[in-house]
PDB file of C-alpha atoms and ligand atoms in Angstrom:
ATOM      1  CA  UNK A   1     -90.882 -52.732 -72.231  1.00  0.00           C
ATOM      2  CA  UNK A   2     -92.290 -50.237 -74.703  1.00  0.00           C
ATOM      3  CA  UNK A   3     -94.049 -47.234 -73.186  1.00  0.00           C
ATOM      4  CA  UNK A   4     -97.138 -46.628 -75.235  1.00  0.00           C
ATOM      5  CA  UNK A   5     -99.882 -44.417 -73.872  1.00  0.00           C
ATOM      6  CA  UNK A   6    -102.496 -46.917 -72.563  1.00  0.00           C
ATOM      7  CA  UNK A   7    -105.267 -44.414 -73.225  1.00  0.00           C
ATOM      8  CA  UNK A   8    -104.666 -44.772 -76.972  1.00  0.00           C
ATOM      9  CA  UNK A   9    -104.953 -48.566 -77.095  1.00  0.00           C
ATOM     10  CA  UNK A  10    -108.017 -50.711 -76.370  1.00  0.00           C
ATOM     11  CA  UNK A  11    -107.238 -52.633 -73.170  1.00  0.00           C
ATOM     12  CA  UNK A  12    -107.971 -56.056 -74.632  1.00  0.00           C
ATOM     13  CA  UNK A  13    -105.406 -55.512 -77.392  1.00  0.00           C
ATOM     14  CA  UNK A  14    -102.687 -54.291 -75.083  1.00  0.00           C
ATOM     15  CA  UNK A  15    -100.873 -57.679 -74.663  1.00  0.00           C
ATOM     16  CA  UNK A  16    -100.811 -58.119 -78.445  1.00  0.00           C
ATOM     17  CA  UNK A  17     -99.422 -54.640 -79.051  1.00  0.00           C
ATOM     18  CA  UNK A  18     -96.844 -55.103 -76.287  1.00  0.00           C
ATOM     19  CA  UNK A  19     -95.702 -58.383 -77.870  1.00  0.00           C
ATOM     20  CA  UNK A  20     -95.488 -56.782 -81.330  1.00  0.00           C
ATOM     21  CA  UNK A  21     -93.470 -53.870 -79.922  1.00  0.00           C
ATOM     22  CA  UNK A  22     -91.076 -56.035 -77.905  1.00  0.00           C
ATOM     23  CA  UNK A  23     -90.474 -58.345 -80.883  1.00  0.00           C
ATOM     24  CA  UNK A  24     -89.936 -55.483 -83.300  1.00  0.00           C
ATOM     25  CA  UNK A  25     -87.368 -53.971 -80.923  1.00  0.00           C
ATOM     26  CA  UNK A  26     -85.474 -57.295 -80.921  1.00  0.00           C
ATOM     27  CA  UNK A  27     -85.786 -57.501 -84.694  1.00  0.00           C
ATOM     28  CA  UNK A  28     -84.564 -53.929 -85.169  1.00  0.00           C
ATOM     29  CA  UNK A  29     -81.374 -54.859 -83.279  1.00  0.00           C
ATOM     30  CA  UNK A  30     -80.774 -57.831 -85.572  1.00  0.00           C
ATOM     31  CA  UNK A  31     -81.436 -55.648 -88.648  1.00  0.00           C
ATOM     32  CA  UNK A  32     -79.125 -52.893 -87.396  1.00  0.00           C
ATOM     33  CA  UNK A  33     -76.258 -55.415 -87.078  1.00  0.00           C
ATOM     34  CA  UNK A  34     -76.810 -56.467 -90.713  1.00  0.00           C
ATOM     35  CA  UNK A  35     -74.050 -58.826 -91.893  1.00  0.00           C
ATOM     36  CA  UNK A  36     -72.682 -59.014 -88.335  1.00  0.00           C
ATOM     37  CA  UNK A  37     -75.877 -60.886 -87.394  1.00  0.00           C
ATOM     38  CA  UNK A  38     -75.462 -63.477 -90.171  1.00  0.00           C
ATOM     39  CA  UNK A  39     -76.574 -63.873 -93.777  1.00  0.00           C
ATOM     40  CA  UNK A  40     -79.964 -62.208 -93.263  1.00  0.00           C
ATOM     41  CA  UNK A  41     -80.702 -61.815 -96.974  1.00  0.00           C
ATOM     42  CA  UNK A  42     -79.715 -65.345 -97.969  1.00  0.00           C
ATOM     43  CA  UNK A  43     -82.370 -67.328 -99.849  1.00  0.00           C
ATOM     44  CA  UNK A  44     -83.722 -70.222 -97.769  1.00  0.00           C
ATOM     45  CA  UNK A  45     -86.761 -71.424 -99.716  1.00  0.00           C
ATOM     46  CA  UNK A  46     -90.049 -70.306-101.246  1.00  0.00           C
ATOM     47  CA  UNK A  47     -93.289 -69.151 -99.604  1.00  0.00           C
ATOM     48  CA  UNK A  48     -96.762 -70.396-100.561  1.00  0.00           C
ATOM     49  CA  UNK A  49     -96.900 -68.050-103.554  1.00  0.00           C
ATOM     50  CA  UNK A  50     -93.525 -68.914-105.001  1.00  0.00           C
ATOM     51  CA  UNK A  51     -91.745 -65.788-103.668  1.00  0.00           C
ATOM     52  CA  UNK A  52     -88.237 -66.443-102.476  1.00  0.00           C
ATOM     53  CA  UNK A  53     -87.959 -66.510 -98.664  1.00  0.00           C
ATOM     54  CA  UNK A  54     -84.931 -64.879 -97.108  1.00  0.00           C
ATOM     55  CA  UNK A  55     -83.386 -65.961 -93.797  1.00  0.00           C
ATOM     56  CA  UNK A  56     -84.730 -62.797 -92.127  1.00  0.00           C
ATOM     57  CA  UNK A  57     -88.286 -63.455 -93.419  1.00  0.00           C
ATOM     58  CA  UNK A  58     -88.304 -66.815 -91.669  1.00  0.00           C
ATOM     59  CA  UNK A  59     -86.610 -65.497 -88.520  1.00  0.00           C
ATOM     60  CA  UNK A  60     -89.113 -62.630 -88.214  1.00  0.00           C
ATOM     61  CA  UNK A  61     -92.045 -64.998 -88.716  1.00  0.00           C
ATOM     62  CA  UNK A  62     -90.790 -67.353 -85.992  1.00  0.00           C
ATOM     63  CA  UNK A  63     -90.184 -64.452 -83.599  1.00  0.00           C
ATOM     64  CA  UNK A  64     -93.667 -62.937 -84.008  1.00  0.00           C
ATOM     65  CA  UNK A  65     -95.437 -66.307 -83.856  1.00  0.00           C
ATOM     66  CA  UNK A  66     -93.636 -67.219 -80.620  1.00  0.00           C
ATOM     67  CA  UNK A  67     -94.194 -63.795 -79.033  1.00  0.00           C
ATOM     68  CA  UNK A  68     -97.932 -63.746 -79.797  1.00  0.00           C
ATOM     69  CA  UNK A  69     -98.688 -66.982 -77.913  1.00  0.00           C
ATOM     70  CA  UNK A  70    -100.667 -66.220 -74.759  1.00  0.00           C
ATOM     71  CA  UNK A  71    -101.555 -62.652 -75.783  1.00  0.00           C
ATOM     72  CA  UNK A  72    -105.140 -63.293 -76.869  1.00  0.00           C
ATOM     73  CA  UNK A  73    -104.321 -64.189 -80.494  1.00  0.00           C
ATOM     74  CA  UNK A  74    -106.250 -67.293 -81.432  1.00  0.00           C
ATOM     75  CA  UNK A  75    -105.328 -67.435 -85.125  1.00  0.00           C
ATOM     76  CA  UNK A  76    -102.025 -66.353 -86.675  1.00  0.00           C
ATOM     77  CA  UNK A  77    -101.633 -65.953 -90.450  1.00  0.00           C
ATOM     78  CA  UNK A  78     -98.336 -65.041 -92.059  1.00  0.00           C
ATOM     79  CA  UNK A  79     -97.039 -64.447 -95.551  1.00  0.00           C
ATOM     80  CA  UNK A  80     -94.396 -67.011 -94.707  1.00  0.00           C
ATOM     81  CA  UNK A  81     -96.799 -69.844 -93.871  1.00  0.00           C
ATOM     82  CA  UNK A  82     -99.303 -71.512 -96.157  1.00  0.00           C
ATOM     83  CA  UNK A  83    -101.969 -72.121 -93.503  1.00  0.00           C
ATOM     84  CA  UNK A  84    -103.417 -70.332 -90.507  1.00  0.00           C
ATOM     85  CA  UNK A  85    -101.826 -71.428 -87.195  1.00  0.00           C
ATOM     86  CA  UNK A  86    -103.936 -71.759 -84.046  1.00  0.00           C
ATOM     87  CA  UNK A  87    -101.966 -70.170 -81.215  1.00  0.00           C
ATOM     88  CA  UNK A  88    -104.494 -70.252 -78.395  1.00  0.00           C
ATOM     89  CA  UNK A  89    -107.959 -71.876 -78.453  1.00  0.00           C
ATOM     90  CA  UNK A  90    -109.279 -69.321 -75.973  1.00  0.00           C
ATOM     91  CA  UNK A  91    -107.959 -66.225 -77.752  1.00  0.00           C
ATOM     92  CA  UNK A  92    -110.421 -63.692 -79.125  1.00  0.00           C
ATOM     93  CA  UNK A  93    -108.365 -62.291 -82.011  1.00  0.00           C
ATOM     94  CA  UNK A  94    -106.918 -63.168 -85.387  1.00  0.00           C
ATOM     95  CA  UNK A  95    -103.684 -61.525 -86.472  1.00  0.00           C
ATOM     96  CA  UNK A  96    -102.301 -61.520 -90.016  1.00  0.00           C
ATOM     97  CA  UNK A  97     -98.804 -60.328 -90.776  1.00  0.00           C
ATOM     98  CA  UNK A  98     -96.165 -59.797 -93.368  1.00  0.00           C
ATOM     99  CA  UNK A  99     -93.416 -60.243 -90.781  1.00  0.00           C
ATOM    100  CA  UNK A 100     -90.695 -58.816 -92.999  1.00  0.00           C
ATOM    101  CA  UNK A 101     -91.840 -56.652 -95.890  1.00  0.00           C
ATOM    102  CA  UNK A 102     -89.431 -55.467 -98.605  1.00  0.00           C
ATOM    103  CA  UNK A 103     -87.000 -58.342 -98.188  1.00  0.00           C
ATOM    104  CA  UNK A 104     -85.140 -57.504-101.438  1.00  0.00           C
ATOM    105  CA  UNK A 105     -83.812 -54.502 -99.497  1.00  0.00           C
ATOM    106  CA  UNK A 106     -82.356 -56.495 -96.559  1.00  0.00           C
ATOM    107  CA  UNK A 107     -78.838 -56.659 -97.935  1.00  0.00           C
ATOM    108  CA  UNK A 108     -78.692 -53.066 -99.182  1.00  0.00           C
ATOM    109  CA  UNK A 109     -79.434 -51.250 -95.903  1.00  0.00           C
ATOM    110  CA  UNK A 110     -82.718 -49.745 -97.130  1.00  0.00           C
ATOM    111  CA  UNK A 111     -85.859 -49.492 -94.965  1.00  0.00           C
ATOM    112  CA  UNK A 112     -87.814 -52.732 -94.508  1.00  0.00           C
ATOM    113  CA  UNK A 113     -90.796 -53.395 -92.245  1.00  0.00           C
ATOM    114  CA  UNK A 114     -93.425 -55.509 -90.545  1.00  0.00           C
ATOM    115  CA  UNK A 115     -97.150 -55.143 -91.362  1.00  0.00           C
ATOM    116  CA  UNK A 116    -100.010 -56.435 -89.201  1.00  0.00           C
ATOM    117  CA  UNK A 117    -103.775 -56.567 -89.262  1.00  0.00           C
ATOM    118  CA  UNK A 118    -106.080 -57.657 -86.417  1.00  0.00           C
ATOM    119  CA  UNK A 119    -109.645 -58.995 -86.652  1.00  0.00           C
ATOM    120  CA  UNK A 120    -111.909 -60.497 -84.059  1.00  0.00           C
ATOM    121  CA  UNK A 121    -111.550 -64.286 -84.322  1.00  0.00           C
ATOM    122  CA  UNK A 122    -114.364 -66.068 -86.172  1.00  0.00           C
ATOM    123  CA  UNK A 123    -115.346 -69.753 -85.938  1.00  0.00           C
ATOM    124  CA  UNK A 124    -112.348 -71.011 -87.845  1.00  0.00           C
ATOM    125  CA  UNK A 125    -108.923 -69.770 -88.844  1.00  0.00           C
ATOM    126  CA  UNK A 126    -109.431 -68.872 -92.511  1.00  0.00           C
ATOM    127  CA  UNK A 127    -112.877 -67.394 -91.965  1.00  0.00           C
ATOM    128  CA  UNK A 128    -111.349 -64.965 -89.467  1.00  0.00           C
ATOM    129  CA  UNK A 129    -109.328 -63.339 -92.258  1.00  0.00           C
ATOM    130  CA  UNK A 130    -111.644 -63.749 -95.261  1.00  0.00           C
ATOM    131  CA  UNK A 131    -113.914 -60.857 -94.449  1.00  0.00           C
ATOM    132  CA  UNK A 132    -114.571 -57.300 -95.395  1.00  0.00           C
ATOM    133  CA  UNK A 133    -111.461 -55.208 -94.952  1.00  0.00           C
ATOM    134  CA  UNK A 134    -113.478 -52.668 -92.937  1.00  0.00           C
ATOM    135  CA  UNK A 135    -113.923 -55.392 -90.260  1.00  0.00           C
ATOM    136  CA  UNK A 136    -110.296 -54.907 -89.162  1.00  0.00           C
ATOM    137  CA  UNK A 137    -110.150 -53.667 -85.600  1.00  0.00           C
ATOM    138  CA  UNK A 138    -106.498 -52.644 -85.757  1.00  0.00           C
ATOM    139  CA  UNK A 139    -103.672 -52.414 -88.255  1.00  0.00           C
ATOM    140  CA  UNK A 140    -100.140 -51.127 -88.297  1.00  0.00           C
ATOM    141  CA  UNK A 141     -96.600 -51.257 -89.578  1.00  0.00           C
ATOM    142  CA  UNK A 142     -93.163 -51.079 -88.070  1.00  0.00           C
ATOM    143  CA  UNK A 143     -90.513 -49.510 -90.307  1.00  0.00           C
ATOM    144  CA  UNK A 144     -86.874 -50.478 -89.697  1.00  0.00           C
ATOM    145  CA  UNK A 145     -84.979 -47.562 -91.192  1.00  0.00           C
ATOM    146  CA  UNK A 146     -82.812 -44.698 -89.941  1.00  0.00           C
ATOM    147  CA  UNK A 147     -85.424 -44.682 -87.168  1.00  0.00           C
ATOM    148  CA  UNK A 148     -87.575 -47.614 -86.103  1.00  0.00           C
ATOM    149  CA  UNK A 149     -91.159 -46.347 -86.379  1.00  0.00           C
ATOM    150  CA  UNK A 150     -94.543 -47.766 -85.465  1.00  0.00           C
ATOM    151  CA  UNK A 151     -97.716 -46.482 -87.139  1.00  0.00           C
ATOM    152  CA  UNK A 152    -100.996 -48.019 -86.010  1.00  0.00           C
ATOM    153  CA  UNK A 153    -104.723 -47.481 -86.003  1.00  0.00           C
ATOM    154  CA  UNK A 154    -107.634 -48.789 -83.953  1.00  0.00           C
ATOM    155  CA  UNK A 155    -110.173 -47.001 -86.139  1.00  0.00           C
ATOM    156  CA  UNK A 156    -109.817 -43.587 -84.556  1.00  0.00           C
ATOM    157  CA  UNK A 157    -106.934 -41.934 -86.404  1.00  0.00           C
ATOM    158  CA  UNK A 158    -103.458 -43.191 -87.220  1.00  0.00           C
ATOM    159  CA  UNK A 159    -100.910 -42.910 -84.408  1.00  0.00           C
ATOM    160  CA  UNK A 160     -97.163 -42.619 -84.974  1.00  0.00           C
ATOM    161  CA  UNK A 161     -94.450 -43.722 -82.544  1.00  0.00           C
ATOM    162  CA  UNK A 162     -90.655 -43.591 -82.772  1.00  0.00           C
ATOM    163  CA  UNK A 163     -88.419 -46.091 -81.002  1.00  0.00           C
ATOM    164  CA  UNK A 164     -86.090 -44.377 -78.559  1.00  0.00           C
ATOM    165  CA  UNK A 165     -83.211 -46.881 -78.674  1.00  0.00           C
ATOM    166  CA  UNK A 166     -81.697 -45.477 -75.495  1.00  0.00           C
ATOM    167  CA  UNK A 167     -84.840 -46.103 -73.437  1.00  0.00           C
ATOM    168  CA  UNK A 168     -85.899 -49.110 -75.512  1.00  0.00           C
ATOM    169  CA  UNK A 169     -89.390 -47.638 -75.773  1.00  0.00           C
ATOM    170  CA  UNK A 170     -91.722 -46.522 -78.519  1.00  0.00           C
ATOM    171  CA  UNK A 171     -92.631 -42.882 -77.892  1.00  0.00           C
ATOM    172  CA  UNK A 172     -95.742 -41.239 -79.345  1.00  0.00           C
ATOM    173  CA  UNK A 173     -94.854 -38.460 -81.788  1.00  0.00           C
ATOM    174  CA  UNK A 174     -98.219 -37.911 -83.531  1.00  0.00           C
ATOM    175  CA  UNK A 175    -101.613 -38.942 -82.159  1.00  0.00           C
ATOM    176  CA  UNK A 176    -103.265 -38.314 -85.557  1.00  0.00           C
ATOM    177  CA  UNK A 177    -101.278 -38.402 -88.754  1.00  0.00           C
ATOM    178  CA  UNK A 178    -102.677 -36.338 -91.625  1.00  0.00           C
ATOM    179  CA  UNK A 179    -102.009 -37.411 -95.165  1.00  0.00           C
ATOM    180  CA  UNK A 180    -101.927 -34.263 -97.360  1.00  0.00           C
ATOM    181  CA  UNK A 181    -104.848 -34.073 -99.808  1.00  0.00           C
ATOM    182  CA  UNK A 182    -102.705 -33.004-102.779  1.00  0.00           C
ATOM    183  CA  UNK A 183     -99.607 -34.801-104.018  1.00  0.00           C
ATOM    184  CA  UNK A 184     -96.278 -33.841-105.551  1.00  0.00           C
ATOM    185  CA  UNK A 185     -94.894 -37.381-105.845  1.00  0.00           C
ATOM    186  CA  UNK A 186     -95.974 -40.660-107.412  1.00  0.00           C
ATOM    187  CA  UNK A 187     -94.607 -44.205-107.005  1.00  0.00           C
ATOM    188  CA  UNK A 188     -94.896 -47.150-109.345  1.00  0.00           C
ATOM    189  CA  UNK A 189     -92.442 -49.742-110.611  1.00  0.00           C
ATOM    190  CA  UNK A 190     -91.835 -48.078-113.979  1.00  0.00           C
ATOM    191  CA  UNK A 191     -90.002 -51.093-115.389  1.00  0.00           C
ATOM    192  CA  UNK A 192     -93.439 -52.690-115.889  1.00  0.00           C
ATOM    193  CA  UNK A 193     -94.686 -49.859-118.112  1.00  0.00           C
ATOM    194  CA  UNK A 194     -95.094 -52.016-121.222  1.00  0.00           C
ATOM    195  CA  UNK A 195     -97.451 -54.304-119.268  1.00  0.00           C
ATOM    196  CA  UNK A 196     -99.767 -51.611-117.819  1.00  0.00           C
ATOM    197  CA  UNK A 197    -103.423 -51.072-118.666  1.00  0.00           C
ATOM    198  CA  UNK A 198    -104.434 -47.841-120.504  1.00  0.00           C
ATOM    199  CA  UNK A 199    -105.762 -46.016-117.368  1.00  0.00           C
ATOM    200  CA  UNK A 200    -102.509 -46.614-115.452  1.00  0.00           C
ATOM    201  CA  UNK A 201    -100.425 -45.509-118.431  1.00  0.00           C
ATOM    202  CA  UNK A 202    -102.629 -42.410-118.821  1.00  0.00           C
ATOM    203  CA  UNK A 203    -102.127 -41.477-115.150  1.00  0.00           C
ATOM    204  CA  UNK A 204     -98.356 -41.917-115.269  1.00  0.00           C
ATOM    205  CA  UNK A 205     -98.141 -39.907-118.505  1.00  0.00           C
ATOM    206  CA  UNK A 206    -100.158 -37.147-116.855  1.00  0.00           C
ATOM    207  CA  UNK A 207     -97.660 -37.115-113.965  1.00  0.00           C
ATOM    208  CA  UNK A 208     -94.727 -37.074-116.368  1.00  0.00           C
ATOM    209  CA  UNK A 209     -96.133 -34.150-118.388  1.00  0.00           C
ATOM    210  CA  UNK A 210     -96.234 -32.181-115.150  1.00  0.00           C
ATOM    211  CA  UNK A 211     -96.938 -28.464-115.520  1.00  0.00           C
ATOM    212  CA  UNK A 212     -97.109 -28.853-119.331  1.00  0.00           C
ATOM    213  CA  UNK A 213    -100.105 -31.196-119.089  1.00  0.00           C
ATOM    214  CA  UNK A 214    -103.526 -31.514-117.431  1.00  0.00           C
ATOM    215  CA  UNK A 215    -102.051 -31.540-113.931  1.00  0.00           C
ATOM    216  CA  UNK A 216    -100.555 -28.080-114.258  1.00  0.00           C
ATOM    217  CA  UNK A 217     -97.828 -28.979-111.741  1.00  0.00           C
ATOM    218  CA  UNK A 218     -94.643 -30.984-111.822  1.00  0.00           C
ATOM    219  CA  UNK A 219     -94.592 -34.362-110.110  1.00  0.00           C
ATOM    220  CA  UNK A 220     -91.593 -36.149-108.656  1.00  0.00           C
ATOM    221  CA  UNK A 221     -91.054 -39.906-109.042  1.00  0.00           C
ATOM    222  CA  UNK A 222     -89.976 -42.261-106.199  1.00  0.00           C
ATOM    223  CA  UNK A 223     -89.745 -46.083-105.931  1.00  0.00           C
ATOM    224  CA  UNK A 224     -88.115 -47.728-102.897  1.00  0.00           C
ATOM    225  CA  UNK A 225     -89.344 -51.311-103.371  1.00  0.00           C
ATOM    226  CA  UNK A 226     -90.503 -51.592 -99.721  1.00  0.00           C
ATOM    227  CA  UNK A 227     -94.234 -51.058 -99.228  1.00  0.00           C
ATOM    228  CA  UNK A 228     -93.679 -49.982 -95.620  1.00  0.00           C
ATOM    229  CA  UNK A 229     -91.158 -47.290 -96.592  1.00  0.00           C
ATOM    230  CA  UNK A 230     -93.351 -46.054 -99.421  1.00  0.00           C
ATOM    231  CA  UNK A 231     -96.442 -45.931 -97.179  1.00  0.00           C
ATOM    232  CA  UNK A 232     -94.595 -44.045 -94.483  1.00  0.00           C
ATOM    233  CA  UNK A 233     -93.334 -41.436 -96.946  1.00  0.00           C
ATOM    234  CA  UNK A 234     -96.819 -40.943 -98.368  1.00  0.00           C
ATOM    235  CA  UNK A 235     -98.474 -40.746 -94.943  1.00  0.00           C
ATOM    236  CA  UNK A 236     -95.919 -38.103 -94.017  1.00  0.00           C
ATOM    237  CA  UNK A 237     -95.829 -35.814 -97.053  1.00  0.00           C
ATOM    238  CA  UNK A 238     -98.500 -37.059 -99.463  1.00  0.00           C
ATOM    239  CA  UNK A 239     -98.159 -38.733-102.841  1.00  0.00           C
ATOM    240  CA  UNK A 240     -99.559 -41.741-104.655  1.00  0.00           C
ATOM    241  CA  UNK A 241     -98.574 -45.376-104.739  1.00  0.00           C
ATOM    242  CA  UNK A 242     -99.677 -47.787-107.455  1.00  0.00           C
ATOM    243  CA  UNK A 243     -99.133 -51.514-107.723  1.00  0.00           C
ATOM    244  CA  UNK A 244    -101.712 -52.229-110.415  1.00  0.00           C
ATOM    245  CA  UNK A 245    -102.718 -55.364-112.238  1.00  0.00           C
ATOM    246  CA  UNK A 246    -100.595 -55.777-115.353  1.00  0.00           C
ATOM    247  CA  UNK A 247    -100.195 -58.124-118.281  1.00  0.00           C
ATOM    248  CA  UNK A 248     -97.360 -60.258-116.878  1.00  0.00           C
ATOM    249  CA  UNK A 249     -98.267 -63.845-116.044  1.00  0.00           C
ATOM    250  CA  UNK A 250     -99.496 -64.025-112.392  1.00  0.00           C
ATOM    251  CA  UNK A 251     -99.877 -60.235-112.167  1.00  0.00           C
ATOM    252  CA  UNK A 252    -103.557 -60.101-113.135  1.00  0.00           C
ATOM    253  CA  UNK A 253    -104.200 -58.873-109.575  1.00  0.00           C
ATOM    254  CA  UNK A 254    -100.925 -57.034-109.098  1.00  0.00           C
ATOM    255  CA  UNK A 255     -98.353 -58.206-106.579  1.00  0.00           C
ATOM    256  CA  UNK A 256     -99.476 -57.209-103.104  1.00  0.00           C
ATOM    257  CA  UNK A 257    -101.462 -59.445-100.735  1.00  0.00           C
ATOM    258  CA  UNK A 258    -104.908 -58.382 -99.643  1.00  0.00           C
ATOM    259  CA  UNK A 259    -104.969 -59.760 -96.091  1.00  0.00           C
ATOM    260  CA  UNK A 260    -101.606 -58.690 -94.675  1.00  0.00           C
ATOM    261  CA  UNK A 261    -100.399 -55.903 -97.012  1.00  0.00           C
ATOM    262  CA  UNK A 262    -103.201 -54.114 -98.869  1.00  0.00           C
ATOM    263  CA  UNK A 263    -105.953 -54.294 -96.204  1.00  0.00           C
ATOM    264  CA  UNK A 264    -103.907 -52.995 -93.252  1.00  0.00           C
ATOM    265  CA  UNK A 265    -102.219 -50.245 -95.288  1.00  0.00           C
ATOM    266  CA  UNK A 266    -105.626 -49.148 -96.627  1.00  0.00           C
ATOM    267  CA  UNK A 267    -106.972 -48.909 -93.059  1.00  0.00           C
ATOM    268  CA  UNK A 268    -103.985 -46.797 -91.921  1.00  0.00           C
ATOM    269  CA  UNK A 269    -104.171 -44.517 -94.968  1.00  0.00           C
ATOM    270  CA  UNK A 270    -107.933 -43.915 -94.695  1.00  0.00           C
ATOM    271  CA  UNK A 271    -107.612 -43.220 -90.975  1.00  0.00           C
ATOM    272  CA  UNK A 272    -105.055 -40.523 -91.847  1.00  0.00           C
ATOM    273  CA  UNK A 273    -107.438 -38.892 -94.351  1.00  0.00           C
ATOM    274  CA  UNK A 274    -106.065 -40.525 -97.526  1.00  0.00           C
ATOM    275  CA  UNK A 275    -107.783 -42.911 -99.948  1.00  0.00           C
ATOM    276  CA  UNK A 276    -107.043 -46.517-100.869  1.00  0.00           C
ATOM    277  CA  UNK A 277    -108.607 -48.413-103.778  1.00  0.00           C
ATOM    278  CA  UNK A 278    -107.956 -51.271-106.167  1.00  0.00           C
ATOM    279  CA  UNK A 279    -107.951 -48.584-108.889  1.00  0.00           C
ATOM    280  CA  UNK A 280    -111.706 -48.047-108.640  1.00  0.00           C
ATOM    281  CA  UNK A 281    -113.313 -49.441-105.488  1.00  0.00           C
ATOM    282  CA  UNK A 282    -112.320 -48.638-101.895  1.00  0.00           C
ATOM    283  CA  UNK A 283    -110.219 -51.477-100.475  1.00  0.00           C
ATOM    284  CA  UNK A 284    -112.152 -51.272 -97.203  1.00  0.00           C
ATOM    285  CA  UNK A 285    -115.331 -52.260 -99.062  1.00  0.00           C
ATOM    286  CA  UNK A 286    -113.728 -55.439-100.443  1.00  0.00           C
ATOM    287  CA  UNK A 287    -113.618 -58.955 -99.003  1.00  0.00           C
ATOM    288  CA  UNK A 288    -110.689 -61.336 -99.318  1.00  0.00           C
ATOM    289  CA  UNK A 289    -111.547 -64.697-100.830  1.00  0.00           C
ATOM    290  CA  UNK A 290    -108.249 -66.471-100.167  1.00  0.00           C
ATOM    291  CA  UNK A 291    -105.614 -66.024 -97.482  1.00  0.00           C
ATOM    292  CA  UNK A 292    -102.742 -65.199 -99.824  1.00  0.00           C
ATOM    293  CA  UNK A 293    -104.718 -63.512-102.604  1.00  0.00           C
ATOM    294  CA  UNK A 294    -103.328 -60.462-104.368  1.00  0.00           C
ATOM    295  CA  UNK A 295    -105.120 -57.187-105.091  1.00  0.00           C
ATOM    296  CA  UNK A 296    -104.261 -54.236-107.303  1.00  0.00           C
ATOM    297  CA  UNK A 297    -103.461 -51.381-104.917  1.00  0.00           C
ATOM    298  CA  UNK A 298    -103.638 -47.608-105.345  1.00  0.00           C
ATOM    299  CA  UNK A 299    -103.421 -45.299-102.360  1.00  0.00           C
ATOM    300  CA  UNK A 300    -102.374 -41.891-101.176  1.00  0.00           C
ATOM    301  CA  UNK A 301    -103.556 -38.328-101.494  1.00  0.00           C
ATOM    302  CA  UNK A 302    -107.304 -38.169-102.030  1.00  0.00           C
ATOM    303  CA  UNK A 303    -107.209 -35.940-105.160  1.00  0.00           C
ATOM    304  CA  UNK A 304    -104.863 -38.302-106.977  1.00  0.00           C
ATOM    305  CA  UNK A 305    -106.592 -41.539-105.999  1.00  0.00           C
ATOM    306  CA  UNK A 306    -109.888 -40.036-107.212  1.00  0.00           C
ATOM    307  CA  UNK A 307    -108.221 -39.020-110.486  1.00  0.00           C
ATOM    308  CA  UNK A 308    -106.983 -42.579-111.011  1.00  0.00           C
ATOM    309  CA  UNK A 309    -110.505 -43.930-110.388  1.00  0.00           C
ATOM    310  CA  UNK A 310    -111.876 -41.409-112.919  1.00  0.00           C
ATOM    311  CA  UNK A 311    -109.344 -42.557-115.534  1.00  0.00           C
ATOM    312  CA  UNK A 312    -110.659 -46.100-115.013  1.00  0.00           C
ATOM    313  CA  UNK A 313    -114.025 -44.711-116.124  1.00  0.00           C
TER     314      UNK A 313
HETATM  315  O1  F6P B   1     -94.337 -57.792-101.307  1.00  0.00           O
HETATM  316  C1  F6P B   1     -93.670 -57.079-101.390  1.00  0.00           C
HETATM  317  C2  F6P B   1     -92.861 -55.948-101.965  1.00  0.00           C
HETATM  318  O2  F6P B   1     -91.504 -56.149-101.700  1.00  0.00           O
HETATM  319  C3  F6P B   1     -93.336 -54.611-101.425  1.00  0.00           C
HETATM  320  O3  F6P B   1     -92.745 -54.273-100.218  1.00  0.00           O
HETATM  321  C4  F6P B   1     -92.958 -53.669-102.544  1.00  0.00           C
HETATM  322  O4  F6P B   1     -93.836 -52.566-102.610  1.00  0.00           O
HETATM  323  C5  F6P B   1     -93.067 -54.520-103.775  1.00  0.00           C
HETATM  324  O5  F6P B   1     -93.058 -55.878-103.366  1.00  0.00           O
HETATM  325  C6  F6P B   1     -91.934 -54.299-104.726  1.00  0.00           C
HETATM  326  O6  F6P B   1     -92.230 -54.861-105.934  1.00  0.00           O
HETATM  327  P1  F6P B   1     -91.234 -54.874-107.180  1.00  0.00           P
HETATM  328  O7  F6P B   1     -90.298 -56.003-106.939  1.00  0.00           O
HETATM  329  O8  F6P B   1     -92.089 -55.061-108.355  1.00  0.00           O
HETATM  330  O9  F6P B   1     -90.494 -53.563-107.195  1.00  0.00           O
END
């Protein structure tokens, strides 16, 4: 079983975190075997929002749902399921997850991940998740890459663990991650440029002009296509991430989901000293209105996120 310092985790959440760790260790073994474990990236259907589901998306969802039974999770919400599932009528918590984030990268051996967010359970399933993002009591991600990493927060800093595959344990490597205040890198899917709003275009052009423009320094561009990988890079060495609203049909609120992508990442980033907004307003001040709703998402180094808000006027 994973060895995580009990002093860093609220006791009541310990069974949930243990189940998440044990499941992610199993999942990391499947991911590491890639094609030897089957056709993990094969399309098997569509999720509630019309995104294609891959075999590994569904497998990960089934594994986490099964593992979380009996851990204190009353309500389980997943990107892969339309409705909230009641796991345990006596549980005190509600857990939302993107069980396998970045699934377009499954077949190309690029980092993918799991994202989770925990609230106290409310009177019914949906109501437990449709609340102010600052009501989260825990959030985290597991990144399946060259290393399997776990970053999580309980509202007192962002902790980072690395899986030691020989001991089969997550080992604490940083009790408080610090996201650098200034950035040298920015991330946005540049193929959508013609659809962006003027403030987003202005920010990207500022980055591109580098030391010849208002920034006075050169900026590097990165886009992995896995939110978990991008978040981990930015938490580690700073930078900005943007998935804004754009003019494509169905992208009026961007692409990323508030409850199990944007909210938890915002909590982790802010707990590491970074900022997370929808372009203007802090994500943690916003309330989800639907389980699978999307939100424009901007996060990273404080100076840059503030600059983007200023460009929005
Ligand atoms: O929802 C998921 C996701 O795959 C994120 O992990 C990633 O940041 C984004 O979508 C990639 O979007 P695009 O396909 O526009 O590059």
